Coordinates of N, CA and C and ligand atoms in Angstrom, one line a residue:
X1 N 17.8 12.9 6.6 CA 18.8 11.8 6.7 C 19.2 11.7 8.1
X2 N 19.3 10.6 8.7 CA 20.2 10.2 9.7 C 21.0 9.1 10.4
X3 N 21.8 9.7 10.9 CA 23.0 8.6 11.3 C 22.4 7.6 11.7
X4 N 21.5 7.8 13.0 CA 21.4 6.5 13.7 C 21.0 5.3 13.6
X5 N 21.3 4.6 14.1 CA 21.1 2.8 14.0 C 19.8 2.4 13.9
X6 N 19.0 1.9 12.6 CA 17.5 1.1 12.3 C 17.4 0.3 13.5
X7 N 16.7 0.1 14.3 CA 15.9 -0.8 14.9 C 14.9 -0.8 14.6
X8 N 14.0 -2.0 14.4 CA 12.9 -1.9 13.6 C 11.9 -1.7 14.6
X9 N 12.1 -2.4 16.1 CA 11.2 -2.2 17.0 C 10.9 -0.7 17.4
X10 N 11.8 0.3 17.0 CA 11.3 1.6 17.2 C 10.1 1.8 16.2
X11 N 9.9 1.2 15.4 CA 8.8 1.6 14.3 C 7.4 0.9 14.6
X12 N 7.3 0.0 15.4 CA 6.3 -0.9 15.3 C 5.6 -0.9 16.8
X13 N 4.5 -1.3 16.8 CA 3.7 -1.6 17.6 C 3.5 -3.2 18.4
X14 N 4.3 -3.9 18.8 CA 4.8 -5.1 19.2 C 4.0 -5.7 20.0
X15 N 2.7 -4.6 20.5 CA 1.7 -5.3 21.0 C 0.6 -6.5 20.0
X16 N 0.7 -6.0 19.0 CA -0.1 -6.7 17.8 C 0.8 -7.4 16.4
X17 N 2.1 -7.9 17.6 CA 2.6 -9.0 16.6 C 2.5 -10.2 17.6
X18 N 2.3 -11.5 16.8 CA 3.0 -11.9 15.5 C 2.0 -10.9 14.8
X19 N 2.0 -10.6 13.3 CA 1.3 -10.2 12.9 C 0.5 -11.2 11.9
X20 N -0.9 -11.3 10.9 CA -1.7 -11.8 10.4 C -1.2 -12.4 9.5
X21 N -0.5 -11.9 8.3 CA 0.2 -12.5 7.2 C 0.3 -14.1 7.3
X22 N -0.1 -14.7 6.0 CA 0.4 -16.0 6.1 C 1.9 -16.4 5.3
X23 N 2.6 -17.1 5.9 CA 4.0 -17.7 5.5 C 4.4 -17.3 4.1
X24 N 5.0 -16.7 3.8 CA 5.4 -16.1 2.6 C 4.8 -15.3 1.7
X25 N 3.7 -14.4 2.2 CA 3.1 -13.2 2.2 C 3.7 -11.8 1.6
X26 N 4.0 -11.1 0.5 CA 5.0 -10.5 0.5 C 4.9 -8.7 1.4
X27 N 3.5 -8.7 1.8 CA 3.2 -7.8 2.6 C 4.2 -7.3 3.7
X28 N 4.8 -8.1 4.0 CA 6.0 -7.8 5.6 C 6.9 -7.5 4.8
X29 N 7.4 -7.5 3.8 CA 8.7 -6.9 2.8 C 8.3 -5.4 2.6
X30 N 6.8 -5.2 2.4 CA 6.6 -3.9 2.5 C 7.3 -3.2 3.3
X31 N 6.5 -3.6 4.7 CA 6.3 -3.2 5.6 C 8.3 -2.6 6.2
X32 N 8.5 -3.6 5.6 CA 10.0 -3.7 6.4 C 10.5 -2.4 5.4
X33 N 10.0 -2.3 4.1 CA 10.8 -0.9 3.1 C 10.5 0.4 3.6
X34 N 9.0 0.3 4.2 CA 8.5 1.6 4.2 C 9.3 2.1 5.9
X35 N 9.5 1.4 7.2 CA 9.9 1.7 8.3 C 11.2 2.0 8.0
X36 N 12.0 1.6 7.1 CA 13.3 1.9 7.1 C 13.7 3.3 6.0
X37 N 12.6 3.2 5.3 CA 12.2 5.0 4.6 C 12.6 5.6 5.2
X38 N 11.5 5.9 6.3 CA 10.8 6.2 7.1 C 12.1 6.6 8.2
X39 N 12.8 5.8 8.6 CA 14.4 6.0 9.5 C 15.4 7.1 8.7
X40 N 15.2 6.2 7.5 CA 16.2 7.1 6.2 C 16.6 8.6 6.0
X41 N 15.2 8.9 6.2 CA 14.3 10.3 6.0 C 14.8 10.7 7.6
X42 N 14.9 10.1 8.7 CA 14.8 11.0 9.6 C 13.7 11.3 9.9
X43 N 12.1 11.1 9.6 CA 11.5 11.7 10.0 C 11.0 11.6 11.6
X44 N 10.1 12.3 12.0 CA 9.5 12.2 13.5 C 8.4 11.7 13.2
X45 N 8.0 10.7 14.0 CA 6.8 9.2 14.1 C 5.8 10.2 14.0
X46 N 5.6 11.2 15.0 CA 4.7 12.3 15.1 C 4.0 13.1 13.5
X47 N 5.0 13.5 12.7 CA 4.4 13.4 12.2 C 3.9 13.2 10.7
X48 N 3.9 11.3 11.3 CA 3.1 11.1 10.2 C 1.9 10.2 10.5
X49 N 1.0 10.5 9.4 CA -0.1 9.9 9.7 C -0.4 8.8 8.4
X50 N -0.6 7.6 8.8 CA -1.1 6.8 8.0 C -2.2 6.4 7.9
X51 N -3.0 6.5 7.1 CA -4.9 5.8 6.6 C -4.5 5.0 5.8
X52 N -5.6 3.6 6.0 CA -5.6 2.4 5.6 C -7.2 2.4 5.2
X53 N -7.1 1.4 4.2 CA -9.2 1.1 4.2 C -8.7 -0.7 4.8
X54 N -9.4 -1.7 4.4 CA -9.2 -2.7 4.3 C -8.8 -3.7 3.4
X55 N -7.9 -5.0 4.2 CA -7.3 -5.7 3.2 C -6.4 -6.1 4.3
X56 N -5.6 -7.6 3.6 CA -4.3 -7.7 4.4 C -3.8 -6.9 4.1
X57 N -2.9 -6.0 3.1 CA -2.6 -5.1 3.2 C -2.8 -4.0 3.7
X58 N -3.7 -3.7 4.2 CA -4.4 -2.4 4.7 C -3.9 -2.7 6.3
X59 N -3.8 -3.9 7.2 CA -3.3 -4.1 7.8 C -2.0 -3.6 8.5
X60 N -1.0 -2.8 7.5 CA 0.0 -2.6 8.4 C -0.1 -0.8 8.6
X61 N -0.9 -1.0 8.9 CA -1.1 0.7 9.2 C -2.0 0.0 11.0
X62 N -2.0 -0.8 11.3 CA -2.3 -1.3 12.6 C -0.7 -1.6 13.7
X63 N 0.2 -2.3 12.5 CA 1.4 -2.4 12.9 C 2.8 -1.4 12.9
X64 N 2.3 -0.3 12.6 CA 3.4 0.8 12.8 C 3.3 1.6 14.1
X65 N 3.6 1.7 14.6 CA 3.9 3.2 15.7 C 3.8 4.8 15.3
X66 N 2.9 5.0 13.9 CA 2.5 6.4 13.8 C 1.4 7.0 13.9
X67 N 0.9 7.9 13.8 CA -0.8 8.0 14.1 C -1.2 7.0 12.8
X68 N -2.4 6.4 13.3 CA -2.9 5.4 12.3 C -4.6 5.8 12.2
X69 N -4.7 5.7 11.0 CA -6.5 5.2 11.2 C -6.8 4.0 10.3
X70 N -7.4 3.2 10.5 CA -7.7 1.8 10.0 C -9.0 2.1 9.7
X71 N -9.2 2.8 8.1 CA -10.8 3.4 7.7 C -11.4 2.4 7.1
X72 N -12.2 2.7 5.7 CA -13.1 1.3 5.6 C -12.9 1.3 4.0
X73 N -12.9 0.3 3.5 CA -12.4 -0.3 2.2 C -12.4 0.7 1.0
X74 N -11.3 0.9 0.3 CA -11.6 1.7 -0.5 C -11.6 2.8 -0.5
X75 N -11.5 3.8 1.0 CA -11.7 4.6 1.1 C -10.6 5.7 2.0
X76 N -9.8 4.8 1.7 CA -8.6 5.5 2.5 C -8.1 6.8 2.1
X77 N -8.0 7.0 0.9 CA -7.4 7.9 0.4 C -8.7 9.1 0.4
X78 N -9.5 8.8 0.9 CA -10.5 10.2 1.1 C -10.5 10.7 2.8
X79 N -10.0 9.5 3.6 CA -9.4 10.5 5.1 C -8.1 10.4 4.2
X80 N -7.4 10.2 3.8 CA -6.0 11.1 4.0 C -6.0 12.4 3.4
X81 N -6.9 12.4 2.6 CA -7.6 13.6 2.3 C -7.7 14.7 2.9
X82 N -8.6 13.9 4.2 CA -9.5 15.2 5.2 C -8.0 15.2 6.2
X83 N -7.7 14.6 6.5 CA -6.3 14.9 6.8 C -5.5 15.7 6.3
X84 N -5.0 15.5 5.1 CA -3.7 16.3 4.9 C -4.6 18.4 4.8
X85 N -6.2 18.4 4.3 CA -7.0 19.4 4.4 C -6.6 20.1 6.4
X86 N -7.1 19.3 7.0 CA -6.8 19.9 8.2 C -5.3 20.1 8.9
X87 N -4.6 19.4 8.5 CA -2.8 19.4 9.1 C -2.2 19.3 8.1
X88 N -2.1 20.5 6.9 CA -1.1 20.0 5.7 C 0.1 20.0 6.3
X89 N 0.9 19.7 7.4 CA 2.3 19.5 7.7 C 2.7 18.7 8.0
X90 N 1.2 17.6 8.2 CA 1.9 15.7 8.2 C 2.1 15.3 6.6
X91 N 2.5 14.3 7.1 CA 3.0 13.6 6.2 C 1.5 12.3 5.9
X92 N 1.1 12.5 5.0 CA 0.1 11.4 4.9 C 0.6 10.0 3.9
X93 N 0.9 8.8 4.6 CA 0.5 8.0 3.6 C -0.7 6.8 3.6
X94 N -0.7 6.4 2.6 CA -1.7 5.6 2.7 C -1.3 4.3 1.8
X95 N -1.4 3.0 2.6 CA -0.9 1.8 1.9 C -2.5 1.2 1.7
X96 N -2.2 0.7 0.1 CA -3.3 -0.6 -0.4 C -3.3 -1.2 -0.8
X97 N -4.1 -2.0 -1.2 CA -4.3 -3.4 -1.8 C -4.5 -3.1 -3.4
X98 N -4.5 -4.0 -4.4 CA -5.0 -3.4 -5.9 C -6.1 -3.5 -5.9
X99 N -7.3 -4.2 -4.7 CA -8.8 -4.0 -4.7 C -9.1 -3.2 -3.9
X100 N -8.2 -2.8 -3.1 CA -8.7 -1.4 -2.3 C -8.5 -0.2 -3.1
X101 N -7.4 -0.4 -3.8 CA -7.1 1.1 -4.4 C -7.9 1.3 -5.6
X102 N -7.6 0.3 -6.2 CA -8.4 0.3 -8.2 C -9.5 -0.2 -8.5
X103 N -10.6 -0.6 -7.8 CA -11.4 -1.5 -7.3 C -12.6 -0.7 -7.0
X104 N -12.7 -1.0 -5.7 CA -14.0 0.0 -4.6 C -13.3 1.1 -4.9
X105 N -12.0 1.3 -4.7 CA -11.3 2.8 -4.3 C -10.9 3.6 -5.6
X106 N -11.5 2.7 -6.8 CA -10.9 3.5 -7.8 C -11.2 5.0 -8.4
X107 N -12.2 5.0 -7.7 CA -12.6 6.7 -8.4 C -12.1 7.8 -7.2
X108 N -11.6 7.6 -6.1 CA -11.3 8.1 -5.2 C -9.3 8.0 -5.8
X109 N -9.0 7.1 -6.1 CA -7.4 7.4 -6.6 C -7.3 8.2 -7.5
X110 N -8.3 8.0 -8.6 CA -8.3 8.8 -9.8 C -8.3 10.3 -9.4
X111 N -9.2 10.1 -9.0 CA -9.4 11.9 -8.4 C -8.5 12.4 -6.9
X112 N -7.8 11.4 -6.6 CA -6.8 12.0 -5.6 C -5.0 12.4 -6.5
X113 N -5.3 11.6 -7.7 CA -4.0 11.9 -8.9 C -4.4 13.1 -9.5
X114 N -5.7 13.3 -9.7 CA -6.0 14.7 -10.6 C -5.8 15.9 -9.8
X115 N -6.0 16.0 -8.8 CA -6.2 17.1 -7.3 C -4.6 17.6 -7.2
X116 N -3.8 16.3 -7.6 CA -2.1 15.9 -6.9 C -2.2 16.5 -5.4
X117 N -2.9 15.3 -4.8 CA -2.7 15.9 -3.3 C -1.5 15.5 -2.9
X118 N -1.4 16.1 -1.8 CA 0.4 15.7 -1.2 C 0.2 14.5 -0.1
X119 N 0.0 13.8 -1.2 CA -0.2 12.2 -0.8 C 0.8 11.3 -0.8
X120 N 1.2 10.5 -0.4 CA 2.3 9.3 -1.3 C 1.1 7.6 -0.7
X121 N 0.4 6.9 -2.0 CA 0.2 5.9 -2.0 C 0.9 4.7 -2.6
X122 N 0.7 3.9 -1.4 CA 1.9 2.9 -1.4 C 0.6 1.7 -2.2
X123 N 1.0 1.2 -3.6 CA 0.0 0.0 -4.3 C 0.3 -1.2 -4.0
X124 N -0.4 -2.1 -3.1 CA 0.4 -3.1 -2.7 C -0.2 -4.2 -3.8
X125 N -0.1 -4.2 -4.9 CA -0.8 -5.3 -6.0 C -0.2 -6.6 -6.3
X126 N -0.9 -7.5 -5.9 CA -0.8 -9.1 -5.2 C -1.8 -9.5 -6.7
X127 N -2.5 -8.6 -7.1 CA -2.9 -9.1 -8.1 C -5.0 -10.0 -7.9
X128 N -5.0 -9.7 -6.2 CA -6.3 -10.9 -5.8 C -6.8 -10.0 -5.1
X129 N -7.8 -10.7 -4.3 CA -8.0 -10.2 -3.2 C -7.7 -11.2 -1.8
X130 N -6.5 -10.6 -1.3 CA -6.3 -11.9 -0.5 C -7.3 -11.9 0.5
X131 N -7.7 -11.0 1.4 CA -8.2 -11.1 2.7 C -9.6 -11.7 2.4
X132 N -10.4 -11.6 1.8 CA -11.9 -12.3 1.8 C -11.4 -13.6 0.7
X133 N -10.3 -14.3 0.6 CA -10.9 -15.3 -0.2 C -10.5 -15.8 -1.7
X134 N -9.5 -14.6 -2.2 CA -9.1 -14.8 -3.5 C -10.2 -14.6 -4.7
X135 N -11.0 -13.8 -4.8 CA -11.7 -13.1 -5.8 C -10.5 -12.2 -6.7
X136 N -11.0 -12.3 -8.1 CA -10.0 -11.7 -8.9 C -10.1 -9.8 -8.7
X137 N -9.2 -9.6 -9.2 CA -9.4 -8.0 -8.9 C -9.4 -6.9 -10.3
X138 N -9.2 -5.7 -10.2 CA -9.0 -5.0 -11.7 C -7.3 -5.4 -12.2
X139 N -6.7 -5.9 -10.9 CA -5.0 -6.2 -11.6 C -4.7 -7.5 -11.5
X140 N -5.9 -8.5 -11.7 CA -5.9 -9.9 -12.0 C -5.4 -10.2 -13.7
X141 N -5.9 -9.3 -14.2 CA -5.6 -10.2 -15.7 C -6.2 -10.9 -16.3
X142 N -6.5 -10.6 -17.4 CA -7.1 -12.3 -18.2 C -6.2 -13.4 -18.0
X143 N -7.0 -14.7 -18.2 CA -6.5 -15.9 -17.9 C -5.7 -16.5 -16.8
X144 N -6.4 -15.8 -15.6 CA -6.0 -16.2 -14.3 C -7.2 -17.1 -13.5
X145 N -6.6 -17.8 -12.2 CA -7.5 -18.6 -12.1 C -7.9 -17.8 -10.8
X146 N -9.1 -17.9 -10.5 CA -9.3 -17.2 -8.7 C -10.4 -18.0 -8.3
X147 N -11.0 -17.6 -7.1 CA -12.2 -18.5 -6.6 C -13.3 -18.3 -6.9
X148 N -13.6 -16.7 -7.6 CA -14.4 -16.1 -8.4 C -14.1 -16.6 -9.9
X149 N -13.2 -17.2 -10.5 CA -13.3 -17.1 -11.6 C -12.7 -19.2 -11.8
X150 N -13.1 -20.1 -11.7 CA -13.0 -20.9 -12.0 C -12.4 -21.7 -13.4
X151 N -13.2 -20.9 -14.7 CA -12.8 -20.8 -15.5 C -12.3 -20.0 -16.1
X152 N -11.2 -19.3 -14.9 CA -9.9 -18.5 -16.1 C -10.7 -16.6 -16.0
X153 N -10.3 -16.1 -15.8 CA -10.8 -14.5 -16.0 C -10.6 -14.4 -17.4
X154 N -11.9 -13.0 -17.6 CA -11.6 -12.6 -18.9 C -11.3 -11.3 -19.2
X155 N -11.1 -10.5 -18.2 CA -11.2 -9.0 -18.4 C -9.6 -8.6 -18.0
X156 N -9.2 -7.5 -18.8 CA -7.8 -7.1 -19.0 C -7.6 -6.0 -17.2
X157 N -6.4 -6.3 -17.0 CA -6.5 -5.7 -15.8 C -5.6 -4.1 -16.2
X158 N -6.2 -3.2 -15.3 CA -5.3 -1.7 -15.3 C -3.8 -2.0 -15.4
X159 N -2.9 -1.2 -15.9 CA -1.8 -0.3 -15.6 C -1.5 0.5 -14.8
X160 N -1.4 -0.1 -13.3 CA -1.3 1.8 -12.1 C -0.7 2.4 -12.7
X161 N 0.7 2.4 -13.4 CA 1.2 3.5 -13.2 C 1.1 4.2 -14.2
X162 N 0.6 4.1 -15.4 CA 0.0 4.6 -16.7 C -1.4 5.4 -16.5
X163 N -2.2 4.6 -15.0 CA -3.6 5.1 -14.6 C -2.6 6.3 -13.7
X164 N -2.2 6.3 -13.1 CA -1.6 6.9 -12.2 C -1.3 8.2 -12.9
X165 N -0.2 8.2 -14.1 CA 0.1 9.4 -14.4 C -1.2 9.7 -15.2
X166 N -1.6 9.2 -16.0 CA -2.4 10.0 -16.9 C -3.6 11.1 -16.3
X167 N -4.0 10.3 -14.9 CA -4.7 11.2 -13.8 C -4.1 12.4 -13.1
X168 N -2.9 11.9 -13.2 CA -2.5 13.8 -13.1 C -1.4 13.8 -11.2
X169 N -1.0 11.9 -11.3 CA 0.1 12.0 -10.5 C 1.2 12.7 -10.4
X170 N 2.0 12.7 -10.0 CA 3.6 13.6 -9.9 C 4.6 12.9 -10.0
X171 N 4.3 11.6 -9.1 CA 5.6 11.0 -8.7 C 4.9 9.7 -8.8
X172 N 5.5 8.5 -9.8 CA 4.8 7.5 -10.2 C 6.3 6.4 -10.7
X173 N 6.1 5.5 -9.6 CA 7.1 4.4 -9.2 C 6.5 2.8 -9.2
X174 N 7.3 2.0 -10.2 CA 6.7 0.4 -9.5 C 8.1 -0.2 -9.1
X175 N 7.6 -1.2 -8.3 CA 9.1 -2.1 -8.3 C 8.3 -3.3 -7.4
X176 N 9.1 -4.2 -7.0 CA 8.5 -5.7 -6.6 C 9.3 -5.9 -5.5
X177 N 9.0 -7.0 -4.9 CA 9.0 -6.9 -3.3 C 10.3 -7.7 -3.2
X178 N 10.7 -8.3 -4.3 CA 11.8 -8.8 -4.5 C 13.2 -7.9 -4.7
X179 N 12.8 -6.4 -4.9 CA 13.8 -5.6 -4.4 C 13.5 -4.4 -3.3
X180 N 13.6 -5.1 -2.3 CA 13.0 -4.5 -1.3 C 14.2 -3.3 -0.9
X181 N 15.2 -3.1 -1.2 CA 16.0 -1.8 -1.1 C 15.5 -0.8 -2.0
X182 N 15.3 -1.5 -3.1 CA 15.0 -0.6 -4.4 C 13.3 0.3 -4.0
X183 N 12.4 -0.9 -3.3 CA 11.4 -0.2 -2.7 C 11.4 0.9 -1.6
X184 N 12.3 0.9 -0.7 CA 12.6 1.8 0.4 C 12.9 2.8 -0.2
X185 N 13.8 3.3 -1.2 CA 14.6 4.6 -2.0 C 13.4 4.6 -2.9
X186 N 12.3 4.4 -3.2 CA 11.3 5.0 -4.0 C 10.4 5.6 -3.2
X187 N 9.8 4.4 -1.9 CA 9.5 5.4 -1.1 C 9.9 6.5 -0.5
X188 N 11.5 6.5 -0.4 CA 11.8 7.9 0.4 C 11.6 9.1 -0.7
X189 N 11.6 8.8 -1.7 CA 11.1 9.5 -2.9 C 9.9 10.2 -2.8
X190 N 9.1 9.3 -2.7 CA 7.5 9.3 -2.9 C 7.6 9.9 -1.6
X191 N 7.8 9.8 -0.5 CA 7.4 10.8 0.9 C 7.8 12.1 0.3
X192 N 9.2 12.4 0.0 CA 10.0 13.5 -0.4 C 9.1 14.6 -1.3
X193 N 8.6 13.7 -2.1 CA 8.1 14.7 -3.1 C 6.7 15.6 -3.0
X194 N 6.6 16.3 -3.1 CA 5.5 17.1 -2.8 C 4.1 17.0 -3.8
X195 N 3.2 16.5 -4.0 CA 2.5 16.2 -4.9 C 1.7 14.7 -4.2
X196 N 0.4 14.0 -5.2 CA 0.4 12.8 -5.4 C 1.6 11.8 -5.6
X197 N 1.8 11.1 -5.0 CA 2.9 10.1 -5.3 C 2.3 8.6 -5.3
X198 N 2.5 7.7 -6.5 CA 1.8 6.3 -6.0 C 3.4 5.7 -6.3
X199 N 3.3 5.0 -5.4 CA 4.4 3.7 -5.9 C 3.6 2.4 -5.6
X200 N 3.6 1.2 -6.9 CA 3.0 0.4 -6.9 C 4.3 -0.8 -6.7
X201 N 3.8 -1.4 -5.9 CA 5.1 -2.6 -5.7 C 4.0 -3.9 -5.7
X202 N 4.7 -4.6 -6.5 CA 4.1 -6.1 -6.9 C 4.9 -6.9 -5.8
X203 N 3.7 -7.8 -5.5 CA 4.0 -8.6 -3.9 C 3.1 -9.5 -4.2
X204 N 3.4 -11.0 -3.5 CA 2.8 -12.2 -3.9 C 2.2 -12.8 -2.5
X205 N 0.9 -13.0 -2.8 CA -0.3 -13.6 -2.4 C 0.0 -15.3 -2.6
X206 N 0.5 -16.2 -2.0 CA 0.8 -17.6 -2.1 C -0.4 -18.3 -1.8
X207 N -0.5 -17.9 -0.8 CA -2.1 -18.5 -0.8 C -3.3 -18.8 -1.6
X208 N -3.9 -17.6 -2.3 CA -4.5 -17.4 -3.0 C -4.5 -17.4 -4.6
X209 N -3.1 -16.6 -4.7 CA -2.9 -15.9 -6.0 C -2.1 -17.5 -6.3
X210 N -1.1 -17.2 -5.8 CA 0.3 -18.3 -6.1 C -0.1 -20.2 -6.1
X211 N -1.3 -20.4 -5.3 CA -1.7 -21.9 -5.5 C -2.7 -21.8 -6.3
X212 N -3.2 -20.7 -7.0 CA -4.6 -21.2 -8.3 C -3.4 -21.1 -9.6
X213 N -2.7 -20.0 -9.8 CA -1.8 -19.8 -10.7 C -0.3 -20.1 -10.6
Ligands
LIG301 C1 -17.5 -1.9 1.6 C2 -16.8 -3.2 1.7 N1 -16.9 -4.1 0.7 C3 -16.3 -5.2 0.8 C4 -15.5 -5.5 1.9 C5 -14.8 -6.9 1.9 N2 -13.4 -6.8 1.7 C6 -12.5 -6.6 2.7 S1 -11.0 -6.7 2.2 C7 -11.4 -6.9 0.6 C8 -10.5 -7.1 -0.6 C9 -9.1 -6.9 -0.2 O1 -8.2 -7.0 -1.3 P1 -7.1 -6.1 -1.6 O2 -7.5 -4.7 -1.4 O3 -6.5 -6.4 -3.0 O4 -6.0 -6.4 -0.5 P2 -5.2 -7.7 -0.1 O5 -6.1 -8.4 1.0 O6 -5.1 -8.6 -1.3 O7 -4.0 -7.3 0.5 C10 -12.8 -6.9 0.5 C11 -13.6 -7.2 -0.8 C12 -15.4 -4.6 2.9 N3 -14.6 -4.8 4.0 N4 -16.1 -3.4 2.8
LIG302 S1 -4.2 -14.1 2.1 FE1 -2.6 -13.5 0.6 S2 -2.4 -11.3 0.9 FE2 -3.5 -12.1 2.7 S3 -1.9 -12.5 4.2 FE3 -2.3 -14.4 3.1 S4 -0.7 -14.4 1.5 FE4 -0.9 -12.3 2.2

């Protein structure tokens, strides 16, 4: 915990803003929960490490100020892996997309919940895939419209947090980007806790998700 005054500029990397996101993105609500955790907590920038694969989402592991690696889709959660193996005294997290994580990355979450590594994954599920295009994802849903699916999807999308625990998570949280306090205090949770942690926060894709549906 600490006294001092949030500035957000202490958390960020200001060389690579503006940042990507398009106009009402819910991705920067993240971003804004997890830096103020992050203050909350008190911790030292030092040490934590964030791994990203790809995605707009995966993107703000370019815009923080902590060690970052920007790895390759899907696969994030296997360096935070070789990470937390070599330095179990950082703090690893790893933010995704619901096509990075449940998707390409899905056998690699599953088995990062069974392991309970001392992870905290942050699910950023928009429901699409925003960055290439709006292709539907595993948390699309039947009867959604995407660029891949024209006429309507038909395949039922996952439950993270049902997938989450029943794989053998610890600490298993959703909330939506529309309570973005309520997301900060899950995250400080999810860092806090010692184990696998996912917190899934539903956040909206306008572009993609929000003008087909
Ligand atoms: C191995 C590999 N396959 C496919 C891609 C293309 N790709 C990049 S991002 C992405 C989907 C991103 O969707 P999601 O993870 O849901 O994040 P969002 O962009 O919606 O935040 C895909 C398919 C890639 N970069 N690497
Ligand atoms: S494409 Fe969608 S997920 Fe990507 S930045 Fe734009 S609104 Fe956000």
């Amino acid at each position: 915990m600490t006294t001092q005054a949030f500035n957000f500029k202490d958390y960020i990397r200001p060389r690579f803003f503006p940042h990507m996101w398009c106009p009402g993105c819910g991705h920067g609500i993240v971003l804004g929960s997890l830096v103020r955790a992050v203050h909350e907590l008190g911790l030292n920038k030092n040490e934590i490490v964030m791994t990203s694969g790809i995605g707009c989402s995966s993107r703000i592991s370019g815009y923080v100020d902590f060690h970052t690696l920007h790895t390759i889709h899907g696969r994030a959660l296997a360096f935070a892996t070789g990470v937390k193996l070599s330095k179990p005294s950082l703090k690893a997290i790893v933010p995704m997309g619901d096509g990075d994580a449940l998707a390409i990355g899905g056998n690699h979450f599953i088995h990062a919940a069974r392991r309970n590594i001392d992870i905290t994954a942050i699910v950023m599920n928009n429901r699409i895939y925003g960055m290439t295009g709006g292709q539907f994802s595993p948390l699309s849903g039947s009867g959604k419209k995407a660029t891949t699916a024209p006429y309507l999807t038909i395949d039922r999308n996952f439950d993270i947090a049902d997938l989450a625990k029943s794989a053998g998570a610890t600490f298993v949280a959703r909330s939506t980007v529309f309570h973005a306090n309520e997301c900060k205090d899950l995250i400080k949770k999810a860092i806090s806790h010692k184990g696998f942690s996912v917190v899934e926060i539903l956040t909206q894709c306008p572009t993609y998700y929000g003008r087909k549906n």
